[in-house]
PDB file of C-alpha atoms in Angstrom:
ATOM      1  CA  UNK J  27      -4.322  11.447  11.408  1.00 86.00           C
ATOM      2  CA  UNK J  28      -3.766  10.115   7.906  1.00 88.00           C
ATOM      3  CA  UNK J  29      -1.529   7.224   7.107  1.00 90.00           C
ATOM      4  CA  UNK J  30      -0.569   5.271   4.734  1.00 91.00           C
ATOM      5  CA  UNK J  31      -0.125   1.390   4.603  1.00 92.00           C
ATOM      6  CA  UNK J  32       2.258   0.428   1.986  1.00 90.00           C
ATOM      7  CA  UNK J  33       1.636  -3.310   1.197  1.00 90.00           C
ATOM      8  CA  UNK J  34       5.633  -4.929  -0.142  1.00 87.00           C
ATOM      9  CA  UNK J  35       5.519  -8.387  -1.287  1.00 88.00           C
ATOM     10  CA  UNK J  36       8.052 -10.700  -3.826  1.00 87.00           C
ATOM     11  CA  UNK J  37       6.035  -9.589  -7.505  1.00 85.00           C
ATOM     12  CA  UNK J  38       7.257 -13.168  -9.076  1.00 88.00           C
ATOM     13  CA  UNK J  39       5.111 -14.962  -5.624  1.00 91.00           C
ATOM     14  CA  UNK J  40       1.882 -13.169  -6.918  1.00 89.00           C
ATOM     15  CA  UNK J  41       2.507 -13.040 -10.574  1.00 89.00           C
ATOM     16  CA  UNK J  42       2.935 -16.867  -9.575  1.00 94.00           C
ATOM     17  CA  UNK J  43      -0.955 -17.099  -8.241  1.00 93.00           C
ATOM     18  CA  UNK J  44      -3.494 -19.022 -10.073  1.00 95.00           C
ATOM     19  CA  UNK J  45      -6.038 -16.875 -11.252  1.00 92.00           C
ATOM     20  CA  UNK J  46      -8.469 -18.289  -8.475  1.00 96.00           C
ATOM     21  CA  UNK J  47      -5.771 -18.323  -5.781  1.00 95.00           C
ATOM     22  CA  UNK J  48      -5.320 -14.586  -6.366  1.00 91.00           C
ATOM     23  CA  UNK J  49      -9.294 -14.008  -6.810  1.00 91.00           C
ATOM     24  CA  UNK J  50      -9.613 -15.962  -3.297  1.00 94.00           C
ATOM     25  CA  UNK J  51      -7.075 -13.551  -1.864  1.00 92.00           C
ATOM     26  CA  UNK J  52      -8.546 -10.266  -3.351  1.00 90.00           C
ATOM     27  CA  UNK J  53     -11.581 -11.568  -1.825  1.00 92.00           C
ATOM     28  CA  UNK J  54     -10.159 -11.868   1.440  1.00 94.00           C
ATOM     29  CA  UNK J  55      -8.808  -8.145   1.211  1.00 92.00           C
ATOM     30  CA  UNK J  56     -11.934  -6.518   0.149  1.00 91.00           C
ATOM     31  CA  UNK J  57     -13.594  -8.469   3.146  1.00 94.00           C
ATOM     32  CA  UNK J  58     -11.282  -5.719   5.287  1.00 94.00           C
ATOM     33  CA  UNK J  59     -11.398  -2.627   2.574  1.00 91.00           C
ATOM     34  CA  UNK J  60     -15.478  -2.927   2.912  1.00 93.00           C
ATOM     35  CA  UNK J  61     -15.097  -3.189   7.332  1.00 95.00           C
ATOM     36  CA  UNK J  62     -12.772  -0.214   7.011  1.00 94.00           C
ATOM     37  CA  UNK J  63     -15.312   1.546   4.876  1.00 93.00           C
ATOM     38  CA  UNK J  64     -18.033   0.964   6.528  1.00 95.00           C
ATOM     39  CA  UNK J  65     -16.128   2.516   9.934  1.00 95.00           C
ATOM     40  CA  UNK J  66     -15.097   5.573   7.653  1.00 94.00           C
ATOM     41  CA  UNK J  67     -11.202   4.449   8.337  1.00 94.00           C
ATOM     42  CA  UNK J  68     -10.491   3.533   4.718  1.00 92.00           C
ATOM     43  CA  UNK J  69      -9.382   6.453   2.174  1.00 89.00           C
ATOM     44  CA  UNK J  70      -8.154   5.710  -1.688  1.00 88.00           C
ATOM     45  CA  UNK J  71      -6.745   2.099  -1.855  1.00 88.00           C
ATOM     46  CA  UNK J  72      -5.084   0.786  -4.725  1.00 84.00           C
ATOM     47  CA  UNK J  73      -3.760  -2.657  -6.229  1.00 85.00           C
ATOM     48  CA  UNK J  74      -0.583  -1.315  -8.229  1.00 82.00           C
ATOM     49  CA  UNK J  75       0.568  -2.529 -11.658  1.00 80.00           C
ATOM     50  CA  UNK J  76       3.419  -4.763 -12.808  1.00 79.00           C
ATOM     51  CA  UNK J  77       6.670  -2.838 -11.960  1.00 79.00           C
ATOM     52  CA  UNK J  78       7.860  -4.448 -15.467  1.00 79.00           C
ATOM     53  CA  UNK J  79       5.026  -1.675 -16.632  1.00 80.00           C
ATOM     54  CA  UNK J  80       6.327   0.843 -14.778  1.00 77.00           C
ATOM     55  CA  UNK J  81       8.468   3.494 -15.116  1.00 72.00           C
ATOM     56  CA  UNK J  82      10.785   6.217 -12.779  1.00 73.00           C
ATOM     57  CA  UNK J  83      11.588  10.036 -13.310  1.00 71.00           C
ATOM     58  CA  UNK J  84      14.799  11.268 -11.877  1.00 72.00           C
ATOM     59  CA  UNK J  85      17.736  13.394 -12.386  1.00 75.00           C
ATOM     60  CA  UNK J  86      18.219  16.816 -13.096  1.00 81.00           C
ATOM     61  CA  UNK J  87      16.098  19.535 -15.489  1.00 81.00           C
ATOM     62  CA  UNK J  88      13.293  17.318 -17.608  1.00 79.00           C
ATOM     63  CA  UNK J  89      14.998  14.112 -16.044  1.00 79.00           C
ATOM     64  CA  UNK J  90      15.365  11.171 -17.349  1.00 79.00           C
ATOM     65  CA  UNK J  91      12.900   8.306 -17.647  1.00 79.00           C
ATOM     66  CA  UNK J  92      14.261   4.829 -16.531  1.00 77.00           C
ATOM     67  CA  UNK J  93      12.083   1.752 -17.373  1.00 77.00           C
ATOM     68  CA  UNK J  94      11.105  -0.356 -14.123  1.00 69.00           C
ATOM     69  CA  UNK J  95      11.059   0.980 -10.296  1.00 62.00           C
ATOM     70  CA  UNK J  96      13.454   2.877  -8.924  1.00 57.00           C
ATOM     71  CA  UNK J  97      13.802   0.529  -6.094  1.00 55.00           C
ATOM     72  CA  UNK J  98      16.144  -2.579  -6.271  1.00 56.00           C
ATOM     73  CA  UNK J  99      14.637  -4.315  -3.600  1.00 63.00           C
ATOM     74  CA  UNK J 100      13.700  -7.857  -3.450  1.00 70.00           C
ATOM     75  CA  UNK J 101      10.049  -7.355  -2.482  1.00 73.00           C
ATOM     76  CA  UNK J 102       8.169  -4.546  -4.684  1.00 80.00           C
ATOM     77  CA  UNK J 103       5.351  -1.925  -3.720  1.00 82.00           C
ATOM     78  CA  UNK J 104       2.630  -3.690  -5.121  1.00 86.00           C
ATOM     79  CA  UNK J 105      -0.349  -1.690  -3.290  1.00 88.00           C
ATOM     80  CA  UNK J 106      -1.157   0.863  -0.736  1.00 91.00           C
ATOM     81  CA  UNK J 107      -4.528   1.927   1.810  1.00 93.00           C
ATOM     82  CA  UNK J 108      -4.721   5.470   3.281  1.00 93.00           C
ATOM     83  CA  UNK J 109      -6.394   5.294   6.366  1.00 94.00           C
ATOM     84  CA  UNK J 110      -7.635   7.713   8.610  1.00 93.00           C
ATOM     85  CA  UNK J 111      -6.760   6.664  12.392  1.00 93.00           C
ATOM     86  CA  UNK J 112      -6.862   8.516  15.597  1.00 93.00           C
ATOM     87  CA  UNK J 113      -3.647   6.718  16.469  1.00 91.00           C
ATOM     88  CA  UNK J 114      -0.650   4.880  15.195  1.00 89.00           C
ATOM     89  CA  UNK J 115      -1.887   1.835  17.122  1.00 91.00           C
ATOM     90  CA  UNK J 116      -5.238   1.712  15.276  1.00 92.00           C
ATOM     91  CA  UNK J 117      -3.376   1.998  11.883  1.00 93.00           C
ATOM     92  CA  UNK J 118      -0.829  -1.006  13.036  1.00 94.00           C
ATOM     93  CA  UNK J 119      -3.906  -2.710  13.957  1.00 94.00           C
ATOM     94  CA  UNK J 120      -5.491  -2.466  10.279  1.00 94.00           C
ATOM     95  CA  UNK J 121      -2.031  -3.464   8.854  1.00 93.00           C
ATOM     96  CA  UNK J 122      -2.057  -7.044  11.302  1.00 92.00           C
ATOM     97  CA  UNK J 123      -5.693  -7.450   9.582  1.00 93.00           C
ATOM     98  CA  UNK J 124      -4.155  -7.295   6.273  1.00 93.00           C
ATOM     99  CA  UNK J 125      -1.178  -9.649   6.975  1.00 89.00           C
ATOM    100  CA  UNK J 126      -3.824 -11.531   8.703  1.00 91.00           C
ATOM    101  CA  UNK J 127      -4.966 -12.181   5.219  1.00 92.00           C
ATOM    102  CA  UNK J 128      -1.692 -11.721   3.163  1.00 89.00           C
ATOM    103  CA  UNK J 129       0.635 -13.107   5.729  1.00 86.00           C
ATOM    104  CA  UNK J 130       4.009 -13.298   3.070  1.00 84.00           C
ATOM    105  CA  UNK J 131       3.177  -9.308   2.055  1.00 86.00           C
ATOM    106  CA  UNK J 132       4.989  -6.611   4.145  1.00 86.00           C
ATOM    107  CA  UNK J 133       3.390  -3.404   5.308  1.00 89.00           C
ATOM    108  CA  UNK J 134       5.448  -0.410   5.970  1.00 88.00           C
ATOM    109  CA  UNK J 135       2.628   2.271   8.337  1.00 91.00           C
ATOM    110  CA  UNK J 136       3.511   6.117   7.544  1.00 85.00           C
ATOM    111  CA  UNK J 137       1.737   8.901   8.271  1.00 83.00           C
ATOM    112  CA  UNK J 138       0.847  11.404   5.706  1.00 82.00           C
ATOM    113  CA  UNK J 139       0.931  15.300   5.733  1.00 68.00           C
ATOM    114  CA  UNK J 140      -1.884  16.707   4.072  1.00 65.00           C
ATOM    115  CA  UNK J 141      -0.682  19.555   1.453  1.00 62.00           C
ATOM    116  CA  UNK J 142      -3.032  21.484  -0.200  1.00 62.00           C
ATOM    117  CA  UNK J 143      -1.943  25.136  -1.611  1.00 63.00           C
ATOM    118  CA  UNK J 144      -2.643  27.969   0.583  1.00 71.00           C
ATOM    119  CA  UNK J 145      -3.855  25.107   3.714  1.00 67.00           C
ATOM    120  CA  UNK J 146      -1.529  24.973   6.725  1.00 65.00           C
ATOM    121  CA  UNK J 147      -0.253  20.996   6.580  1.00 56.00           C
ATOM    122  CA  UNK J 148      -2.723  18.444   8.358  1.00 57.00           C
ATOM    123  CA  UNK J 149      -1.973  15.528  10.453  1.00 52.00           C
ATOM    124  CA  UNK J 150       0.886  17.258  12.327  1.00 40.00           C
TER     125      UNK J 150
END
C-alpha cells in the first residue's frame, strides 16, 4: 500500500533557519530518505517551495488563479514522501523517524489510490 507523508510545519520557523541550521537538518532527513531507499520503502519525495511562490486554481469553468495556498492554516505543506508500506503501522513508523529529526514539523499519513487510465485503482 502507497501512502503519503505530508510534512506541515510554521514556513516563517524555517524561512527563519540559518543557512547551516537548515543544511544540518536536510542532512539529517536525507540520512532517512537514503535508509528508506535503500529498503525500497521510499517513492518521489519532495522539499516544496515558498507558499509566497505559490499559487491555487479554483472556481468554476477556467477558474480563477489566487496568489498563495489555498489553505489558511498556521502551519503550511512544506514537503511530502510517498512510501510504499505493507501497513499503516510501518508508514507511522517512518513518519516518528522524520519527527525524530524534525520534531516542530507535523506529518499527516494518507494512503494513496493509484489511478492510472484503463487500471482498476491500487492500494484498496
Amino acid at each position: 500500500m502507497f501512502y503519503a507523508i505530508l510534512a506541515y510545519h510554521v514556513e516563517d520557523a524555517i524561512d527563519a533557519l540559518t543557512p547551516q541550521e537548515d543544511a544540518a537538518l536536510m542532512a539529517e532527513l536525507l540520512k532517512i530518505n537514503t535508509r528508506l531507499h535503500a529498503e525500497g520503502t521510499l517513492g518521489p519525495s519532495a522539499r516544496l517551495g515558498t507558499t509566497r511562490d505559490a499559487c491555487t486554481l479554483r472556481g468554476p469553468g477556467d477558474g480563477v488563479i489566487i496568489d498563495g495556498p489555498f489553505a489558511e492554516t498556521k502551519e503550511q505543506l512544506l514537503g511530502l514522501y510517498v512510501v510504499d508500506c505493507v501497513t499503516r503501522d510501518d508508514a507511522i513508523a517512518i513518519a516518528r523517524d522524520l519527527r525524530r529529526v524534525n520534531p516542530t514539523a507535523v506529518y499527516e499519513i494518507r494512503p494513496i489510490l493509484l489511478f492510472k487510465p484503463g487500471v482498476p485503482l491500487v492500494g484498496k
